[in-house]
Coordinates of C-alpha atoms in Angstrom, one line a residue:
X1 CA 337.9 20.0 104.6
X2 CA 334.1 19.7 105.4
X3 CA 331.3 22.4 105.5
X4 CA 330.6 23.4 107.9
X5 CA 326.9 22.7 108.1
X6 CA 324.9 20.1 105.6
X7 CA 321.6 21.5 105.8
X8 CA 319.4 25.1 107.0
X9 CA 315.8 24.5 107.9
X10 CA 313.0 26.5 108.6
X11 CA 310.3 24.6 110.4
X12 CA 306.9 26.3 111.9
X13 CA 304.1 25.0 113.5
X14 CA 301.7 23.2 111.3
X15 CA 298.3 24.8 111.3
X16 CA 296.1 22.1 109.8
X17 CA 296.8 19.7 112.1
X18 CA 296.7 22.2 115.4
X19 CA 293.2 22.4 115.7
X20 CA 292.7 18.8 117.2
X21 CA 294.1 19.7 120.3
X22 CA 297.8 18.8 119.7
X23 CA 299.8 20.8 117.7
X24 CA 302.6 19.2 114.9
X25 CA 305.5 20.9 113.6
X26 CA 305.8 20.8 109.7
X27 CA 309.4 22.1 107.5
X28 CA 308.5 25.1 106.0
X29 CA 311.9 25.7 103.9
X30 CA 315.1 23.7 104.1
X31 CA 318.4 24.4 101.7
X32 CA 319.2 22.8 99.8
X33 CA 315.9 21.3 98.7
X34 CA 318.1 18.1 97.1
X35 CA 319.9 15.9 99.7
X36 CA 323.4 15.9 99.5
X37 CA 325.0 12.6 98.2
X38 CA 327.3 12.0 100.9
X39 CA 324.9 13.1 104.1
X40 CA 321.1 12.4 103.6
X41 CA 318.5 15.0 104.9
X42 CA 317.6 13.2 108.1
X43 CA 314.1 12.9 108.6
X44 CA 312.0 14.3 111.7
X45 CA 314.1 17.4 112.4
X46 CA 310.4 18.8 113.6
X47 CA 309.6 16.9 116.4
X48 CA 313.4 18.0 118.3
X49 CA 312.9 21.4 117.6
X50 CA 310.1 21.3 119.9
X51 CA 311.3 18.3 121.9
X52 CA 307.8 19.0 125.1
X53 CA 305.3 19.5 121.8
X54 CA 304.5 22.1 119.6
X55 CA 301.8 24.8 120.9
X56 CA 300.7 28.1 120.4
X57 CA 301.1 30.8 123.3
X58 CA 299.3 33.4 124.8
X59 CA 302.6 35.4 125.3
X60 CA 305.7 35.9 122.5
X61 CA 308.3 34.4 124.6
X62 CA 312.0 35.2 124.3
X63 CA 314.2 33.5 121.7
X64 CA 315.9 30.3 123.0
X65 CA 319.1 27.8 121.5
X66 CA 319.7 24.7 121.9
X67 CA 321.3 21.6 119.9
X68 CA 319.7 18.4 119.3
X69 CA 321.3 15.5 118.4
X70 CA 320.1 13.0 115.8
X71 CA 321.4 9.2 115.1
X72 CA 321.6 8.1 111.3
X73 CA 320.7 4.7 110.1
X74 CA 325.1 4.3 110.3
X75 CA 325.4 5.5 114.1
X76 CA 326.9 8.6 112.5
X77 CA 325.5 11.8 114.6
X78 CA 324.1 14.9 112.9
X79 CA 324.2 18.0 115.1
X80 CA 320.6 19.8 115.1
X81 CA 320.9 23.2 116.1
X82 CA 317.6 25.3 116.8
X83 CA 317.3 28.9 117.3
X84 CA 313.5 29.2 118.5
X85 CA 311.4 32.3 118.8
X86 CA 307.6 33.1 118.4
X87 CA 305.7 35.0 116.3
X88 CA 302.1 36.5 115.6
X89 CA 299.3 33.7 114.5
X90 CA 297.9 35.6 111.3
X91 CA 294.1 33.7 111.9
X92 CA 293.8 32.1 115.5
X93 CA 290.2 31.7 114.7
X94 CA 288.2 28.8 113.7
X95 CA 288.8 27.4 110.1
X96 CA 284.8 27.0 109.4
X97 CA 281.3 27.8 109.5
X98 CA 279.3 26.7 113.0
X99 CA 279.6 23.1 112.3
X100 CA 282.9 23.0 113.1
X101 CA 283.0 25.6 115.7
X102 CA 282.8 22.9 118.7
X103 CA 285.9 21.0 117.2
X104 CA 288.4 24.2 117.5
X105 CA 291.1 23.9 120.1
X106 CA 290.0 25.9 122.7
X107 CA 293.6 27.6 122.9
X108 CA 293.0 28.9 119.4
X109 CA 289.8 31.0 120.2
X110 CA 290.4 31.9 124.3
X111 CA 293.3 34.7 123.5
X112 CA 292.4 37.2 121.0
X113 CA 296.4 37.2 120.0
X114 CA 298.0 33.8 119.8
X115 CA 301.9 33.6 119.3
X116 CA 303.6 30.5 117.1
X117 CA 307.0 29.3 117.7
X118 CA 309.6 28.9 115.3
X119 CA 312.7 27.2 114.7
X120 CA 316.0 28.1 112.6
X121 CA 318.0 25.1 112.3
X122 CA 321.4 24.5 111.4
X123 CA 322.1 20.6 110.6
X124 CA 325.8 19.5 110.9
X125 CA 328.3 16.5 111.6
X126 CA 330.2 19.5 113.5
X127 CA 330.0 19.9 116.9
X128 CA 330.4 23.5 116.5
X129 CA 327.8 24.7 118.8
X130 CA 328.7 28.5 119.5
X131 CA 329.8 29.4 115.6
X132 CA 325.9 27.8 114.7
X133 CA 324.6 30.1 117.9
X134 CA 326.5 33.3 116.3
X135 CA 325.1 32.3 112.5
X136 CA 321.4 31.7 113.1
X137 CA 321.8 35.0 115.6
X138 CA 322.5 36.8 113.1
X139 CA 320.2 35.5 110.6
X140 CA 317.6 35.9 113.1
X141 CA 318.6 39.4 113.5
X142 CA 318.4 40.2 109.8
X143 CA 314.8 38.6 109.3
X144 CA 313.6 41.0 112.7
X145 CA 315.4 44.0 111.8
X146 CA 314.9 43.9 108.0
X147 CA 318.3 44.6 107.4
X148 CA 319.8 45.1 104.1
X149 CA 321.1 42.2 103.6
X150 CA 319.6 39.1 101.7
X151 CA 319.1 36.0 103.9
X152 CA 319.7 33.6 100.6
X153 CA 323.4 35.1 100.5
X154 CA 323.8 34.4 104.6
X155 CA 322.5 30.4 104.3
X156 CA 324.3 30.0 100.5
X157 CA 327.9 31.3 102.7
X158 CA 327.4 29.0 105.8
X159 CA 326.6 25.8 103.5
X160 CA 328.6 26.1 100.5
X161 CA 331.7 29.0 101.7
X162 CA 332.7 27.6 105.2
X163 CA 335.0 25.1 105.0
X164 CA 336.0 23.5 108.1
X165 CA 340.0 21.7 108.5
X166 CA 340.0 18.5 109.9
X167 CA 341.4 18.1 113.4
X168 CA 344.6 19.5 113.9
X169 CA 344.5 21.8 111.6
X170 CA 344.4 25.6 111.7
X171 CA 342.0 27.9 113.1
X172 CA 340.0 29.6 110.3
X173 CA 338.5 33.4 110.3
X174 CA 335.3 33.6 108.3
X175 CA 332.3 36.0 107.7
X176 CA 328.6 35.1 106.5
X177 CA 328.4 38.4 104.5
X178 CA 326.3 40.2 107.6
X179 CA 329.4 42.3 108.7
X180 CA 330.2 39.9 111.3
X181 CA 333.9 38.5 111.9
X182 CA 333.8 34.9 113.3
X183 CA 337.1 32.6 114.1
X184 CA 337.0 28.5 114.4
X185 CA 339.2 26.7 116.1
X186 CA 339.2 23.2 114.9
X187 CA 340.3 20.4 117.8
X188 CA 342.9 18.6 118.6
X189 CA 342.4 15.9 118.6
X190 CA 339.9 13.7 116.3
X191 CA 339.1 11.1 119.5
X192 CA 339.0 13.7 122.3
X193 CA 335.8 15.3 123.2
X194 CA 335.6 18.9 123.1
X195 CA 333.3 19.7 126.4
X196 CA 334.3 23.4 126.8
X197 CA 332.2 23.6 130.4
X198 CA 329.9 20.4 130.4
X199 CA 331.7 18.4 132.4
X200 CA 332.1 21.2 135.1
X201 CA 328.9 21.3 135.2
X202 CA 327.7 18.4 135.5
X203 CA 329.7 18.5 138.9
X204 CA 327.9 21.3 140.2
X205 CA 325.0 19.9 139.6
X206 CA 324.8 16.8 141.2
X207 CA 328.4 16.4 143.3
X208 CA 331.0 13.9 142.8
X209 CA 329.2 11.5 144.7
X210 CA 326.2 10.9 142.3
X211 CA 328.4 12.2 139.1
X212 CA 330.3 9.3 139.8
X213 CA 327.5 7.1 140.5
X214 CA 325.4 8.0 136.9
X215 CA 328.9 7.3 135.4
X216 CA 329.2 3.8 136.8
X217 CA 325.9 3.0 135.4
X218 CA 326.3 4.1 131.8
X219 CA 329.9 2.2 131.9
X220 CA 327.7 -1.0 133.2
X221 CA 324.8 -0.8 130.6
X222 CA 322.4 0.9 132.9
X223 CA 319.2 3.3 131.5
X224 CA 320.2 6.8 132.4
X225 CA 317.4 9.6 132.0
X226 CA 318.2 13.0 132.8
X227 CA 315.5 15.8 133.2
X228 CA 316.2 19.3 133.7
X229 CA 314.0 22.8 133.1
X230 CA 317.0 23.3 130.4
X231 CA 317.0 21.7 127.1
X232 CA 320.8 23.3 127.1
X233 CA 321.4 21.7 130.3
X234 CA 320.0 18.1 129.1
X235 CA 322.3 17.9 126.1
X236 CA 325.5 19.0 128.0
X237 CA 324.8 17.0 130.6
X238 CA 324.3 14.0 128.2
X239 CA 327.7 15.4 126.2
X240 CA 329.9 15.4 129.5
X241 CA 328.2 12.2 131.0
X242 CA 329.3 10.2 127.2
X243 CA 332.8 12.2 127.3
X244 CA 334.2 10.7 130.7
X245 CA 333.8 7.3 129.3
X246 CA 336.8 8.6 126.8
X247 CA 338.6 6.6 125.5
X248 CA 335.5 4.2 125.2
X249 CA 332.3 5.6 123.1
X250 CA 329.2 4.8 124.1
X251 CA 327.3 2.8 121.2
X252 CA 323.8 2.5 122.6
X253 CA 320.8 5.0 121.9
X254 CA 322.0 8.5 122.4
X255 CA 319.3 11.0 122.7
X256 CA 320.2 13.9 124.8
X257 CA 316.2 15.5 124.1
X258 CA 314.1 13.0 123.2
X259 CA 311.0 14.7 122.2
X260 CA 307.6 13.6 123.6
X261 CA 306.1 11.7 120.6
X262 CA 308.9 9.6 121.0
X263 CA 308.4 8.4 124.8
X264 CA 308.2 4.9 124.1
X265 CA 312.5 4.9 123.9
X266 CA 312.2 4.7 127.7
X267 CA 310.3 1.2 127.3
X268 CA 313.2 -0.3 125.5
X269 CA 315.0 -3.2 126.4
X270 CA 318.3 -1.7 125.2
X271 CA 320.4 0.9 127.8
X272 CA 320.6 3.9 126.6
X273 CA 321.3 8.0 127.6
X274 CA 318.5 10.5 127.2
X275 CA 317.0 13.5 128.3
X276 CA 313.5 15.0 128.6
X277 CA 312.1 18.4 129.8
X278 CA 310.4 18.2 133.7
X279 CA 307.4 18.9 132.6
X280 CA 307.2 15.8 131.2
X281 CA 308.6 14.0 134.6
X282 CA 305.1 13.1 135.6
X283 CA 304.9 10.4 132.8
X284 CA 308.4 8.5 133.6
X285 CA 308.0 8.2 137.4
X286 CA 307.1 4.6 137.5
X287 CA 309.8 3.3 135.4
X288 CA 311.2 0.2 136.6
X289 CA 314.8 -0.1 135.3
X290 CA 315.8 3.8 134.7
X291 CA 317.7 5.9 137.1
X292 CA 316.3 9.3 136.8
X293 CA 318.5 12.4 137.0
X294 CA 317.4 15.3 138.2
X295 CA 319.9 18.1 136.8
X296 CA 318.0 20.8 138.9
X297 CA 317.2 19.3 142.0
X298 CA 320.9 17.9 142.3
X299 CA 319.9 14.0 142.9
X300 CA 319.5 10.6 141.1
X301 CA 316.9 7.8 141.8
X302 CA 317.7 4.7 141.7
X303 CA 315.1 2.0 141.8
X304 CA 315.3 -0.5 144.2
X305 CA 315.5 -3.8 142.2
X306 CA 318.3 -2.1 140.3
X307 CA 321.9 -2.5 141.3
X308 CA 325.2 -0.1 140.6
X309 CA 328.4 -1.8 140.4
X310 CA 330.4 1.6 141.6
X311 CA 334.3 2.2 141.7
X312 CA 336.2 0.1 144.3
X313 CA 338.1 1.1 147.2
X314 CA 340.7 2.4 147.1
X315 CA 340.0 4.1 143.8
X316 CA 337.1 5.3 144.9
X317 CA 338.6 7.4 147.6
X318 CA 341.9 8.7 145.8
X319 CA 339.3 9.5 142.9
X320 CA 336.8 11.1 145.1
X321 CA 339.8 13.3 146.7
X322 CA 341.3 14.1 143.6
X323 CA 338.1 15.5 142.2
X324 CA 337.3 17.7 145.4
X325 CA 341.1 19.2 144.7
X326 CA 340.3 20.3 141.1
X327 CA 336.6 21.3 141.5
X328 CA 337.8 22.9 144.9
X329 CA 341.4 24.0 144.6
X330 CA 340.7 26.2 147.9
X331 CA 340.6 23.4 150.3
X332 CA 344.3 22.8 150.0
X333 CA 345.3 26.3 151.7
X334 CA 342.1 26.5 153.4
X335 CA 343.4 25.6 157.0
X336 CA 346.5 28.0 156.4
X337 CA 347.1 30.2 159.8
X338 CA 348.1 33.5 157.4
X339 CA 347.0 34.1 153.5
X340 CA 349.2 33.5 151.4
X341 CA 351.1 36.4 149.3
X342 CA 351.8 36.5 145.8
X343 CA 354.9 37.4 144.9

């Protein structure tokens, strides 16, 4: 049995170091406050809850989840799962007298309401990514509504109540002590992958053509950099691309949202499978050795002084039609004089 996750973090944005033009994200409250003997707290959980930069906004925005994924000093992955929203900046205005006044960020003094994300986080060796959606919803939910209900006794029952079988093993029902009913199915298998809709995905995206292409270039060592509007859509894309290599596991630097302070991954001479917000595409244009995904636009770029070894014929054709059958089952009875009935 495991728990179900190792560690619960609150992490805000870091006020005395925002005022020099780029913000910093600093933990605010994490339980438990001593490390656990067999899993370590791993350290720089803030910069991949805010994987484009930490800012203040002129707007609250709407909550968002996603899951980060962090590599231990053992290649073991811990599961980062951030439930983000905003809320109000209690003093937005400058932090002294005149002197200072010309140092202030100008974002700080040019709204008269500021807005400061932040980020629940579940940490886990799980992968279970919906159950940690429904327990920091609910969480969240409590601390907005001001329910009666104390958040200690919600974190204490996720980290230290939930225990999780093994794969194989039954499925569990559980509650958090918020009046909620949840049920986990463990997997399996402890090898297979569990992708629920990534892979699909991935194939609407981009098409079998190109899927197949970024996978031949992962298999062969390649640098694979995937950027999408979605930070959901970045780790599941990164998730489904890793999963078809099953039953091989890829070994090389995994970092599904790699946040902005740490661009300089790209520049390595190692392959490796990341992901990175668009807005940030403007800074990894010029890279010489890294075929670029584009999850929304539906295309790859490959550079020109780099070559794919792709799937030979005629695997490559019985693979290509096999994949339009399943992704398309229509196309078998598309050409059919009458409909069929179902009897």
């Amino acid at each position: 049995m495991s728990r179900l996750a190792d560690y619960f973090v609150v992490v805000g944005y870091d006020y005395s170091k925002g005022r020099s033009g780029s913000g910093c994200g600093v933990i605010i409250n994490r339980f438990p406050e001593k490390d656990w003997s067999d899993c370590p707290f791993t350290q720089g959980i803030e910069l991949f809850c805010q994987p484009s930069g930490w800012q203040l906004y002129s707007t609250r925005l709407a909550p968002t989840f996603f899951v980060s994924v962090l590599t231990d000093i053992d290649a073991e992955r811990h599961y980062c799962a951030c439930l983000t929203f905003t809320e109000d900046v209690v003093d937005n205005g400058p932090s002294g007298g005149d002197e200072e006044e010309d140092e202030v960020d100008p974002a700080l003094v040019r709204h008269s309401k500021m807005f400061a994300p932040k980020s629940l986080v579940l940490v886990s060796r799980l992968d279970y990514f919906d159950t940690f959606r429904n327990c920091l919803g609910l969480i969240f939910t409590v601390h907005i509504e001001n329910q009666q209900v104390q958040i200690e006794t919600l974190i204490g029952n996720i980290l230290g109540c939930v225990q999780v079988p093994p794969p194989g093993g039954p499925q569990i029902r559980f509650s958090i002590g918020a009046g909620d009913r949840q049920a986990l199915q463990p997997p399996l298998s402890p090898t297979l992958s569990v992708t629920r809709t990534a892979v699909a995905m991935l194939f609407q995206q981009l098409g079998i053509s190109n899927v197949l292409s970024v996978f031949c270039a992962a298999l062969t060592d390649h640098k694979v950099l995937f950027h999408s509007m979605s930070y959901w859509r970045l780790a599941d894309a990164s998730h489904a691309l890793s999963s078809l290599m099953y039953p091989l596991k890829y070994s090389y630097v995994y970092i599904p949202l790699l946040p902005a302070g740490l661009y300089e991954v790209v520049n390595t001479p190692t392959p490796f499978i990341a992901g990175v917000h668009s807005s940030l595409k403007s800074q990894f244009c010029d890279l010489l050795d890294v075929i670029i995904v584009d999850l929304d636009g539906g295309s790859i770029h490959v550079p020109e002084h780099v070559t794919l070894s792709l799937v030979p014929e005629p695997i490559l054709s019985r693979t290509v039609q096999s994949l339009n059958i399943i992704l398309n089952p229509e196309l078998i009875n598309a050409d059919n004089a009458f409909a069929l009935t179902q009897t």
